[in-house]
PDB file of C-alpha atoms and ligand atoms in Angstrom:
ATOM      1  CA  UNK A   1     -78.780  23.988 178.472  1.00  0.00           C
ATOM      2  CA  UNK A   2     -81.972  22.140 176.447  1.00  0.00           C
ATOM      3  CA  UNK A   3     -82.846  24.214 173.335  1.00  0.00           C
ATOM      4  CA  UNK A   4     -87.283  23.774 173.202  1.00  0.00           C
ATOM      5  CA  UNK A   5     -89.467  24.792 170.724  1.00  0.00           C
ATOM      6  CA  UNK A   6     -92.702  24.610 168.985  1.00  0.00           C
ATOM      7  CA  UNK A   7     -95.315  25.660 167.302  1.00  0.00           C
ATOM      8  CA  UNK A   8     -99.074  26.750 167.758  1.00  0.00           C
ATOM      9  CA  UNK A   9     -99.951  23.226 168.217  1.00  0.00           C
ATOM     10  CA  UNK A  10     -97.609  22.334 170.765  1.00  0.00           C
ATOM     11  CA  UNK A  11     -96.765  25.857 172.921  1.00  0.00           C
ATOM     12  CA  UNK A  12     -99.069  24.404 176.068  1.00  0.00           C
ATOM     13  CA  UNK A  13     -97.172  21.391 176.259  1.00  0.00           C
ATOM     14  CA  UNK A  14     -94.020  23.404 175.763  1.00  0.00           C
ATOM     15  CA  UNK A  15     -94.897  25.406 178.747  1.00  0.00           C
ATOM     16  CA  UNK A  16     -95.289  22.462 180.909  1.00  0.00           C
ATOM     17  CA  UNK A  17     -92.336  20.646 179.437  1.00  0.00           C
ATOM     18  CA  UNK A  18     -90.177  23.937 180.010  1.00  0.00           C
ATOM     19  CA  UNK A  19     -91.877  24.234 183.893  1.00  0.00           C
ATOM     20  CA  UNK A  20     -90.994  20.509 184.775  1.00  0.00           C
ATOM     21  CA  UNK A  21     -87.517  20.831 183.932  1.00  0.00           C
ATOM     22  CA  UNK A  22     -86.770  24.021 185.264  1.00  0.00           C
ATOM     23  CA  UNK A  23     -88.152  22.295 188.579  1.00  0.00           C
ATOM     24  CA  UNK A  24     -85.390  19.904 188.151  1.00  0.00           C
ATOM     25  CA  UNK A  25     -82.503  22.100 188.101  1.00  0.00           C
ATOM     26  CA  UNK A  26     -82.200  21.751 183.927  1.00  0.00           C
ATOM     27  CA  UNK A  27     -81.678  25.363 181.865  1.00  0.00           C
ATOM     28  CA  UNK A  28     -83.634  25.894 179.185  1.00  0.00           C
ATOM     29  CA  UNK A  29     -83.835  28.148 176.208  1.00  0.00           C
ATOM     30  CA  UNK A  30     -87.251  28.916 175.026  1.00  0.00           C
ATOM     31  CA  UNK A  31     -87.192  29.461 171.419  1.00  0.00           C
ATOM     32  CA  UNK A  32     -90.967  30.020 170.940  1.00  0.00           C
ATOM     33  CA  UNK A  33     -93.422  30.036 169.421  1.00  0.00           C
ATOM     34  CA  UNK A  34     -95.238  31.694 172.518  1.00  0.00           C
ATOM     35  CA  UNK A  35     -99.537  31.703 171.930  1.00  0.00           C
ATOM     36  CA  UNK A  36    -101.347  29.302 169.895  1.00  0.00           C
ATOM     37  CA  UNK A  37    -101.862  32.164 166.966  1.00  0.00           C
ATOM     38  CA  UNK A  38    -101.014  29.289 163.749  1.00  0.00           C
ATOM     39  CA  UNK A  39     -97.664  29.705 162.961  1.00  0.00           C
ATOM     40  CA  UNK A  40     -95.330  27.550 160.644  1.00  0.00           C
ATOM     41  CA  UNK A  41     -93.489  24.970 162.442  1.00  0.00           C
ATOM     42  CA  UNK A  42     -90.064  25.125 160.288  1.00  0.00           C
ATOM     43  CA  UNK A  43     -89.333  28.176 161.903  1.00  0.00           C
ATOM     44  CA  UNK A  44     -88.866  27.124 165.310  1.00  0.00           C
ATOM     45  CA  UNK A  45     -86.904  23.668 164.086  1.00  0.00           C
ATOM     46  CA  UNK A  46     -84.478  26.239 162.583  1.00  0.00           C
ATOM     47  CA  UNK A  47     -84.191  28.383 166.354  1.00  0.00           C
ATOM     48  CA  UNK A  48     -83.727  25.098 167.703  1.00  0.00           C
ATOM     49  CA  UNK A  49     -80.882  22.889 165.506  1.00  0.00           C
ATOM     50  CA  UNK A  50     -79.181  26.149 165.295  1.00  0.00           C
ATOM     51  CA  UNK A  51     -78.273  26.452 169.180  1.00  0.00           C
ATOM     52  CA  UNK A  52     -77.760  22.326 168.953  1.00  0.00           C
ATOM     53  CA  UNK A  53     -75.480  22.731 166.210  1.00  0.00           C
ATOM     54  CA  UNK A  54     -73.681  25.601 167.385  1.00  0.00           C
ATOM     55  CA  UNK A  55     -72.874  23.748 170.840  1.00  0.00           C
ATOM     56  CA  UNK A  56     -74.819  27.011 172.254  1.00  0.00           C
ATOM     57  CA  UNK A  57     -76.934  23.982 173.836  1.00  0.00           C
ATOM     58  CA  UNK A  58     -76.000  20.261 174.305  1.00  0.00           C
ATOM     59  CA  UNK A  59     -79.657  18.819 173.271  1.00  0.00           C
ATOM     60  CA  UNK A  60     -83.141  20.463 171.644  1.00  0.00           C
ATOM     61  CA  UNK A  61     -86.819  19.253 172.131  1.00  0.00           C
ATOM     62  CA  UNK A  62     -89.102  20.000 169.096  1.00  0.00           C
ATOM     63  CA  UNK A  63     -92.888  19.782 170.156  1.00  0.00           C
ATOM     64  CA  UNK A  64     -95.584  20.177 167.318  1.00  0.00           C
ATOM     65  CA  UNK A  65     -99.321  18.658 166.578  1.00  0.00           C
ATOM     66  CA  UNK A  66     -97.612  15.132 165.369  1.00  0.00           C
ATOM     67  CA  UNK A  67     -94.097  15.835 166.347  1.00  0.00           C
ATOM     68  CA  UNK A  68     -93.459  14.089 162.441  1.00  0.00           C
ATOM     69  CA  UNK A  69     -93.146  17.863 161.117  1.00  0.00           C
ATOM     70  CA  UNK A  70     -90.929  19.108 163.534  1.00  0.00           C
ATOM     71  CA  UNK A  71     -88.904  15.538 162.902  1.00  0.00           C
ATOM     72  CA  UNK A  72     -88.856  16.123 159.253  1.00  0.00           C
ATOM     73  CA  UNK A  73     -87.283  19.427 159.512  1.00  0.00           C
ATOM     74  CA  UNK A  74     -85.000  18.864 162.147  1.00  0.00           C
ATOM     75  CA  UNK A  75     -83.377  16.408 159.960  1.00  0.00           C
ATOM     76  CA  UNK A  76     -82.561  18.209 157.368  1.00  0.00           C
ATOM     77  CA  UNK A  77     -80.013  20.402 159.388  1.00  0.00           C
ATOM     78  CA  UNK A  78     -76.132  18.674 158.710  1.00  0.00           C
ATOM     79  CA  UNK A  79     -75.386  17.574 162.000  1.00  0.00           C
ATOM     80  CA  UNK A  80     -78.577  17.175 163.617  1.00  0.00           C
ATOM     81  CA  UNK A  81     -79.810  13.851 164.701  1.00  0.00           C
ATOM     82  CA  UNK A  82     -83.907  14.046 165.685  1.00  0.00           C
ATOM     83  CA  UNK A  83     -85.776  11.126 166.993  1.00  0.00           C
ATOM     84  CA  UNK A  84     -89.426  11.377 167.233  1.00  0.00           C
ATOM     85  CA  UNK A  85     -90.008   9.434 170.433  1.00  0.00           C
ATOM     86  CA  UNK A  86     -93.850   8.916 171.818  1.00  0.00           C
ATOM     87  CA  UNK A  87     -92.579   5.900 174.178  1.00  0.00           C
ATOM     88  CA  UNK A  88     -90.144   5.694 176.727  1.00  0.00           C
ATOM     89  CA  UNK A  89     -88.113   2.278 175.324  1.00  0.00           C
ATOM     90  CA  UNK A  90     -87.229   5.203 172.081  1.00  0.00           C
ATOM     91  CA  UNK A  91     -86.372   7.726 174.141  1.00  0.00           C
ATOM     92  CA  UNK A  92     -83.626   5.758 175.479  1.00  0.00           C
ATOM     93  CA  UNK A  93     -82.256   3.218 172.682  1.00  0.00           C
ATOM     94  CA  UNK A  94     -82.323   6.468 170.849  1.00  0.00           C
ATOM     95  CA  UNK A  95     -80.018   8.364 172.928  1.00  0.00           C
ATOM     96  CA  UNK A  96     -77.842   5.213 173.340  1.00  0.00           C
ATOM     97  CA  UNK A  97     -77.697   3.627 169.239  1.00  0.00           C
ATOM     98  CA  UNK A  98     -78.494   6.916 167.529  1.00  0.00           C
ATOM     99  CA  UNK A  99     -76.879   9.343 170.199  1.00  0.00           C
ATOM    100  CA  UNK A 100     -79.780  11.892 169.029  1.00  0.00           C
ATOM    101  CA  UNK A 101     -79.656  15.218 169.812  1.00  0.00           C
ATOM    102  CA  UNK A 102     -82.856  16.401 169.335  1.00  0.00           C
ATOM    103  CA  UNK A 103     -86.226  15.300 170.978  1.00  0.00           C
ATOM    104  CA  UNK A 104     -89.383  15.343 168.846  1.00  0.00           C
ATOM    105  CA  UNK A 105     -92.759  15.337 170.392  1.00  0.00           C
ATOM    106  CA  UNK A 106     -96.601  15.946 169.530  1.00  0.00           C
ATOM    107  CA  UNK A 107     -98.521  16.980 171.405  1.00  0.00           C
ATOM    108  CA  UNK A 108    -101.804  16.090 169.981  1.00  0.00           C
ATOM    109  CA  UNK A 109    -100.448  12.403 170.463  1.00  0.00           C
ATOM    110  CA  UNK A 110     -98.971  12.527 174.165  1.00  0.00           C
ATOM    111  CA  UNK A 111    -100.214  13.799 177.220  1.00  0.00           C
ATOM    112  CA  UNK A 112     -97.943  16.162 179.666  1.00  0.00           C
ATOM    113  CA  UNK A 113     -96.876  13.370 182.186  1.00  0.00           C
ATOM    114  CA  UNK A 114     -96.062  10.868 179.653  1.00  0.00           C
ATOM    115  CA  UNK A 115     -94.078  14.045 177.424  1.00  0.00           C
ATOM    116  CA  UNK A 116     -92.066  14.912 180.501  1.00  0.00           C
ATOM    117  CA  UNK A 117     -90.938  11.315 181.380  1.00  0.00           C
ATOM    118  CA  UNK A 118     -89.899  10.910 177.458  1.00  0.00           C
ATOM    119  CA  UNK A 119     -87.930  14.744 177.868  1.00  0.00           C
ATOM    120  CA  UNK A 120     -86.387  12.897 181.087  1.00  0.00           C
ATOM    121  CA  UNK A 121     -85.226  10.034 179.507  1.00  0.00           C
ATOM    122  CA  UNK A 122     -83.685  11.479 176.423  1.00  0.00           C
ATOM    123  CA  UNK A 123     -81.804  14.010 178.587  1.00  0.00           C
ATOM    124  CA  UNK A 124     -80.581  11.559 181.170  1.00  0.00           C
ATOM    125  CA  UNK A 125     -79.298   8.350 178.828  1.00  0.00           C
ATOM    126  CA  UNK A 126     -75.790   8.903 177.385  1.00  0.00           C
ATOM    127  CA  UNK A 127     -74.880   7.763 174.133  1.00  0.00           C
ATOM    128  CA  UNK A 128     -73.338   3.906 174.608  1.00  0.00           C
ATOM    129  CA  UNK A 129     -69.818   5.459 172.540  1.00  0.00           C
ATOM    130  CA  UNK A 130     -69.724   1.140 170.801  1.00  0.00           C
ATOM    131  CA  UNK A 131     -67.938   1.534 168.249  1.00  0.00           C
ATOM    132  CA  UNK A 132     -70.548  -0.270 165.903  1.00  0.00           C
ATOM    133  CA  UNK A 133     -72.986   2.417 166.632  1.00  0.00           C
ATOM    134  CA  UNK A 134     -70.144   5.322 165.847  1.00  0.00           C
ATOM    135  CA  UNK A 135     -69.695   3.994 162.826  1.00  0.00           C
ATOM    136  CA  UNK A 136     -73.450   3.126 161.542  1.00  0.00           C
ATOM    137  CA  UNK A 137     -73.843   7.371 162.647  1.00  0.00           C
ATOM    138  CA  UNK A 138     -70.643   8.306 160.754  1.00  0.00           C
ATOM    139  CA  UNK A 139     -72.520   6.409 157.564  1.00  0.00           C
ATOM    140  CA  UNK A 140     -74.921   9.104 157.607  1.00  0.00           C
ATOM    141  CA  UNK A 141     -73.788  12.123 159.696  1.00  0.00           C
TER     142      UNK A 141
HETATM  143  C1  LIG B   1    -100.279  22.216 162.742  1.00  0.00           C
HETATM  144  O1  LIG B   1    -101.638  22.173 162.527  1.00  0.00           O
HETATM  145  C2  LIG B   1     -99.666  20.842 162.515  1.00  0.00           C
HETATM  146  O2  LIG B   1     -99.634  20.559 161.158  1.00  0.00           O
HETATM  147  C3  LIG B   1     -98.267  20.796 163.092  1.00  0.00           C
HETATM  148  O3  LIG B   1     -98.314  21.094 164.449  1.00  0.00           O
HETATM  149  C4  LIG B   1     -97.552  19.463 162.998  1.00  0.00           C
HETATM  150  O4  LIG B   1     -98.335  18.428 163.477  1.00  0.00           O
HETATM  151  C5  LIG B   1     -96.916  19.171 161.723  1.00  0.00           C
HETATM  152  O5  LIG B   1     -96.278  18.127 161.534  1.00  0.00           O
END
């Protein structure tokens, strides 16, 4: 199960995010927001690091204007790991150095297909479990 959220500024990608995966078998919790009324983007990093961190769901994608807000936040939770991740090359070292566990995207810098290839990538790539990378994540986890 992916935890996905955003704000105002990134609920139409959301929706298409959310649609693509679905079509590939992958469960997802919407945690809003739902219409592009302004609303404050900590609130839905929150929704989102608290199902990650809970083990409710195994990864969360955080889509905002920037994706640099939604990163900020993210990181602040104990435990959570968010990579902001506009290229396909990050999406993937990420999951495999950092083992992130959250996916931060904006989507006033990426279009839908490239945003769905990224959400592929990060969900697909398991974490390389080298020990020098363990321990470089233990340093600051
Ligand atoms: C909202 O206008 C915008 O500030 C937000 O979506 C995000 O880009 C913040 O980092």
């Amino acid at each position: 199960m992916i935890a996905i959220g955003s704000d105002h500024g990134g609920v139409e990608l959301k929706e298409k995010v959310i649609k693509h995966l679905q079509a590939r078998g992958i469960e997802c919790e919407d945690t809003g927001c739902y219409s592009t009324e302004s609303c404050d983007y900590p609130v839905y990093a929150k929704k989102v690091t608290d199902l990650v961190t809970s083990g409710k769901c195994e990864l969360g994608i955080l889509i905002c204007g920037t994706g640099i807000g939604m990163s900020m936040a993210a990181n602040k939770e104990d435990g959570i790991r968010a990579a902001l991740c506009h290229d396909c090359f990050s999406a993937e070292a990420t999951k495999q150095h950092n083992n992130a566990n959250v996916l931060c995207m904006g989507a006033r810098v990426i279009g839908e297909g490239l945003a769905c290839k990224i959400a592929d990538i990060f969900i697909d790539t398991p974490f390389s479990n080298d020990e020098r990378h363990i321990r470089r994540i233990s340093m600051f986890d």
